Coordinates of C-alpha atoms in Angstrom, one line a residue:
M60 CA 0.0 0.0 0.0
S61 CA 1.2 3.5 -0.7
A62 CA 1.9 6.1 2.0
A63 CA -1.0 8.1 0.7
Q64 CA -3.3 5.2 1.2
D65 CA -2.0 4.6 4.7
D66 CA -3.0 8.2 5.6
V67 CA -6.7 7.5 4.8
K68 CA -8.7 7.2 8.1
A69 CA -10.9 4.2 8.6
P70 CA -14.6 4.9 8.9
K71 CA -15.9 4.9 12.5
V72 CA -17.7 1.7 13.5
D73 CA -19.8 1.1 16.6
A74 CA -17.8 -1.7 18.3
A75 CA -20.9 -2.5 20.5
T76 CA -22.9 -3.4 17.4
S77 CA -23.3 -7.1 16.8
V78 CA -22.8 -8.1 13.1
I79 CA -23.1 -11.8 13.4
D80 CA -25.0 -13.7 16.1
I81 CA -25.0 -17.5 16.1
E82 CA -27.0 -19.5 18.7
N83 CA -27.0 -23.2 19.3
L84 CA -26.2 -24.0 15.7
S85 CA -25.8 -27.6 14.5
L86 CA -25.5 -29.0 11.0
T87 CA -25.7 -32.7 10.0
F88 CA -25.2 -33.7 6.4
K89 CA -27.1 -36.7 5.1
T90 CA -25.0 -39.0 3.0
N91 CA -25.4 -42.5 1.5
D92 CA -23.1 -43.8 4.3
G93 CA -25.2 -42.2 7.0
P94 CA -25.3 -38.8 8.7
V95 CA -22.1 -36.7 9.0
H96 CA -22.3 -34.4 12.0
A97 CA -20.4 -31.3 10.8
L98 CA -21.2 -28.7 13.5
S99 CA -22.6 -29.0 17.0
K100 CA -24.0 -26.4 19.3
I101 CA -22.1 -23.4 18.0
D102 CA -22.5 -20.1 19.9
L103 CA -20.6 -17.1 18.5
S104 CA -21.0 -13.3 18.4
V105 CA -19.0 -11.1 16.1
K106 CA -19.0 -7.4 16.7
A107 CA -18.6 -4.6 14.2
G108 CA -15.0 -4.0 13.2
E109 CA -13.7 -7.2 14.6
F110 CA -11.2 -9.5 12.7
V111 CA -12.2 -13.0 13.8
S112 CA -10.2 -16.1 12.7
L113 CA -11.7 -19.6 12.8
I114 CA -8.9 -22.2 13.3
G115 CA -9.0 -25.9 13.8
P116 CA -7.9 -29.2 12.3
S117 CA -9.0 -30.3 8.8
G118 CA -12.6 -31.4 8.8
C119 CA -13.6 -29.6 11.9
G120 CA -16.2 -27.5 10.1
K121 CA -14.5 -24.1 9.8
T122 CA -15.4 -23.6 6.1
T123 CA -18.9 -25.2 6.8
L124 CA -19.5 -22.6 9.5
L125 CA -18.4 -19.8 7.1
R126 CA -20.7 -21.2 4.4
V127 CA -23.7 -21.2 6.8
I128 CA -23.0 -17.5 7.6
A129 CA -23.0 -16.9 3.8
D130 CA -26.2 -18.9 3.2
L131 CA -24.3 -21.5 1.1
E132 CA -25.2 -24.2 3.6
Q133 CA -28.4 -24.6 5.7
P134 CA -28.1 -25.5 9.4
T135 CA -30.0 -28.4 10.8
S136 CA -30.9 -26.4 13.9
G137 CA -30.1 -23.2 15.7
D138 CA -30.2 -19.5 14.6
V139 CA -27.9 -17.2 12.6
T140 CA -28.5 -13.5 12.1
I141 CA -26.4 -11.0 10.1
N142 CA -27.1 -7.4 11.0
D143 CA -30.5 -8.6 12.3
M144 CA -31.2 -10.4 9.0
S145 CA -31.2 -14.0 8.1
P146 CA -28.2 -15.2 6.0
H147 CA -30.5 -15.5 3.0
E148 CA -31.7 -11.9 3.4
A149 CA -28.1 -10.7 3.9
R150 CA -27.1 -12.5 0.7
M151 CA -30.0 -11.0 -1.3
Q152 CA -29.0 -7.6 0.0
R153 CA -25.3 -8.2 -0.7
G154 CA -24.5 -7.7 3.0
Y155 CA -21.2 -9.5 2.7
G156 CA -18.3 -10.2 0.4
Y157 CA -16.9 -13.7 0.1
V158 CA -13.3 -14.6 -0.8
F159 CA -12.8 -18.2 -1.7
Q160 CA -9.7 -20.4 -1.2
A161 CA -8.9 -20.0 -5.0
A162 CA -9.2 -16.6 -6.6
A163 CA -12.0 -17.9 -8.9
L164 CA -11.4 -15.3 -11.5
Y165 CA -12.8 -15.7 -15.1
P166 CA -9.7 -16.2 -17.3
W167 CA -11.4 -14.5 -20.3
R168 CA -12.1 -11.3 -18.4
T169 CA -9.5 -8.7 -17.5
I170 CA -8.9 -7.9 -13.8
A171 CA -11.1 -4.8 -14.1
R172 CA -13.9 -6.8 -15.8
N173 CA -13.7 -9.5 -13.1
I174 CA -14.1 -6.9 -10.4
A175 CA -17.0 -5.4 -12.4
L176 CA -18.9 -8.7 -12.6
P177 CA -21.0 -8.4 -9.3
L178 CA -21.5 -4.7 -10.2
E179 CA -23.0 -5.7 -13.6
I180 CA -25.3 -8.2 -11.8
M181 CA -26.4 -5.4 -9.5
G182 CA -27.3 -3.3 -12.5
L183 CA -25.0 -0.4 -11.7
D184 CA -24.3 2.1 -14.5
K185 CA -21.0 2.3 -16.2
A186 CA -19.8 5.4 -14.4
E187 CA -20.5 3.8 -10.9
Q188 CA -18.8 0.6 -12.0
D189 CA -15.7 2.4 -13.2
K190 CA -15.6 4.4 -9.9
R191 CA -15.7 1.3 -7.7
I192 CA -13.3 -0.6 -9.9
A193 CA -10.7 2.2 -9.7
A194 CA -11.2 2.6 -5.9
N195 CA -10.8 -1.1 -5.1
I196 CA -7.9 -1.6 -7.6
E197 CA -6.1 1.1 -5.6
L198 CA -7.1 -0.4 -2.3
V199 CA -5.4 -3.7 -3.1
D200 CA -2.5 -2.0 -4.8
L201 CA -3.1 -3.4 -8.4
Q202 CA -2.9 -0.1 -10.3
G203 CA -1.5 -0.7 -13.8
F204 CA -2.9 -4.3 -13.9
E205 CA -6.5 -3.4 -14.7
N206 CA -6.3 -4.7 -18.3
K207 CA -4.3 -7.8 -17.6
Y208 CA -5.8 -11.2 -17.5
P209 CA -5.7 -13.5 -14.4
W210 CA -3.2 -15.8 -16.1
Q211 CA -0.8 -12.9 -16.5
L212 CA -0.7 -12.3 -12.7
S213 CA 0.9 -14.1 -9.8
G214 CA -1.2 -16.2 -7.4
G215 CA -0.9 -13.4 -4.8
M216 CA -2.0 -10.7 -7.2
Q217 CA -5.0 -12.9 -8.3
Q218 CA -6.1 -13.2 -4.7
R219 CA -5.8 -9.4 -4.2
A220 CA -8.0 -9.0 -7.3
S221 CA -10.5 -11.5 -5.7
I222 CA -10.5 -9.3 -2.5
A223 CA -11.1 -6.2 -4.6
R224 CA -14.1 -7.9 -6.3
A225 CA -15.6 -8.9 -2.9
L226 CA -15.1 -5.3 -1.7
A227 CA -16.6 -3.7 -4.8
V228 CA -20.2 -4.4 -3.6
E229 CA -19.3 -2.3 -0.6
P230 CA -20.2 -4.9 2.1
D231 CA -19.8 -4.2 5.8
L232 CA -18.8 -7.9 6.3
L233 CA -16.0 -9.8 4.6
L234 CA -15.9 -13.6 4.7
M235 CA -12.6 -15.2 3.8
D236 CA -12.0 -18.9 3.4
E237 CA -8.2 -19.6 3.6
P238 CA -7.5 -17.1 0.8
F239 CA -3.7 -17.4 1.2
G240 CA -3.5 -21.1 2.0
A241 CA -2.0 -22.1 -1.4
L242 CA 0.6 -19.4 -1.5
D243 CA 4.3 -19.6 -0.4
E244 CA 5.3 -18.2 3.0
I245 CA 6.9 -15.1 1.7
V246 CA 3.9 -14.0 -0.4
R247 CA 1.6 -15.0 2.4
D248 CA 3.4 -12.8 4.9
H249 CA 3.2 -9.9 2.5
L250 CA -0.5 -10.3 1.9
N251 CA -1.1 -10.7 5.6
E252 CA 0.4 -7.3 6.2
Q253 CA -1.6 -5.8 3.3
L254 CA -4.8 -7.3 4.6
L255 CA -4.3 -5.9 8.0
R256 CA -3.8 -2.4 6.5
L257 CA -6.8 -2.8 4.3
W258 CA -8.9 -3.9 7.3
A259 CA -7.7 -1.0 9.5
K260 CA -8.5 1.5 6.7
S261 CA -11.8 0.1 5.6
G262 CA -13.3 -0.6 9.0
K263 CA -14.8 -3.9 7.7
T264 CA -15.8 -6.8 9.9
V265 CA -13.8 -9.9 8.8
V266 CA -14.4 -13.6 9.5
F267 CA -11.3 -15.5 8.3
V268 CA -10.7 -19.2 8.0
T269 CA -7.1 -20.5 8.4
H270 CA -5.1 -23.6 9.4
S271 CA -2.1 -21.4 10.4
I272 CA -1.6 -20.5 14.0
P273 CA 0.8 -17.6 13.3
E274 CA -1.6 -16.2 10.6
A275 CA -4.6 -16.4 13.0
V276 CA -2.7 -14.6 15.8
F277 CA -1.1 -12.0 13.5
L278 CA -4.4 -11.0 11.9
S279 CA -7.0 -11.3 14.5
T280 CA -8.7 -9.4 17.3
K281 CA -10.4 -12.7 18.2
I282 CA -9.4 -16.3 17.6
V283 CA -12.0 -19.0 17.6
V284 CA -10.4 -22.4 18.3
M285 CA -12.6 -25.3 17.0
S286 CA -12.4 -29.0 17.9
P287 CA -12.5 -32.0 15.5
R288 CA -15.8 -33.1 13.9
P289 CA -18.4 -32.5 15.0
G290 CA -17.1 -29.0 15.0
R291 CA -17.5 -27.3 18.4
I292 CA -16.0 -24.1 19.7
H293 CA -13.3 -25.1 22.2
D294 CA -12.0 -21.7 23.1
I295 CA -12.4 -18.0 22.1
I296 CA -9.3 -16.0 22.6
D297 CA -9.3 -12.2 22.6
S298 CA -6.0 -10.7 21.3
D299 CA -4.4 -7.8 23.1
L300 CA -1.9 -7.1 20.4
P301 CA -1.9 -3.5 19.1
K302 CA -4.0 -2.9 16.1
D303 CA -1.1 -1.2 14.3
R304 CA 1.4 -4.0 13.9
D305 CA 3.9 -5.5 11.4
L306 CA 5.5 -8.9 11.1
D307 CA 8.2 -8.1 13.6
I308 CA 5.6 -8.5 16.4
R309 CA 5.8 -12.2 15.8
D310 CA 9.1 -12.2 17.9
S311 CA 7.4 -10.6 20.8
K312 CA 6.4 -12.3 24.1
A313 CA 2.8 -11.3 23.7
F314 CA 2.6 -12.9 20.3
L315 CA 4.3 -16.1 21.4
D316 CA 2.1 -16.3 24.4
L317 CA -1.0 -16.1 22.2
T318 CA 0.3 -18.7 19.7
H319 CA 1.0 -21.0 22.7
R320 CA -2.6 -20.6 24.0
V321 CA -4.0 -21.4 20.5
R322 CA -1.8 -24.4 20.2
V323 CA -2.8 -25.7 23.7
G324 CA -6.4 -25.2 22.8
L325 CA -6.1 -27.1 19.5
R326 CA -4.4 -30.0 21.3
A327 CA -6.9 -30.0 24.1
G328 CA -9.8 -30.0 21.6
Q329 CA -8.4 -33.0 19.8
E330 CA -8.0 -34.9 23.1
R331 CA -11.5 -34.3 24.4

């Protein structure tokens, strides 16, 4: 991000406002081999402006929980509200942006036209589309690549374009399903720093799925530790790290203490 971008002040958010409320949520998939209990009795509240990471072993239901929030899966029981709406209502009103594990960009569309896709679906006029495309290209630092095709960009740049596309609908809530999981560590670290700056500037509420303990601790204001299937919340850890931080904080005692607590929680969840 440029220095000029870093000077932009984030919009004020009411930290007391609840964006996501989940109560006693369970989900069981019916399969030919019998029921698969994916989630069990999940209770979780996400406040405005929080960066919440979901972490747990493979198959614990992290992505399934994110997909329930996004109205891509239907719970068997329990309640979910997003800004006092059902997930379906929130999806219809484009109340969130979703970033998948893969960038999922159309190879025949330029980066600008990929970002424009949801805006076209919304029926926005060309001037408003161009305005949002330019603003979000700048937000993710992809100026000069608007007319490139996805195959001409690195994996990290493609994911930044995917984030820009999610933000173009101007949601208050950003749902991210391991967006950097397939990238090498150097690129991943760089994008973690960029994502933190973007979050601080935009004031968005973020729910982020990851397998990486250092990534969860570095990014989050709150870390939700999940146990193996059926996925339950084993621990919720509030971070006291300063909001303005860079990768050097990973050498600090506070950071190491948090990673230790997450690791202990993951181990205890597996042993229950």
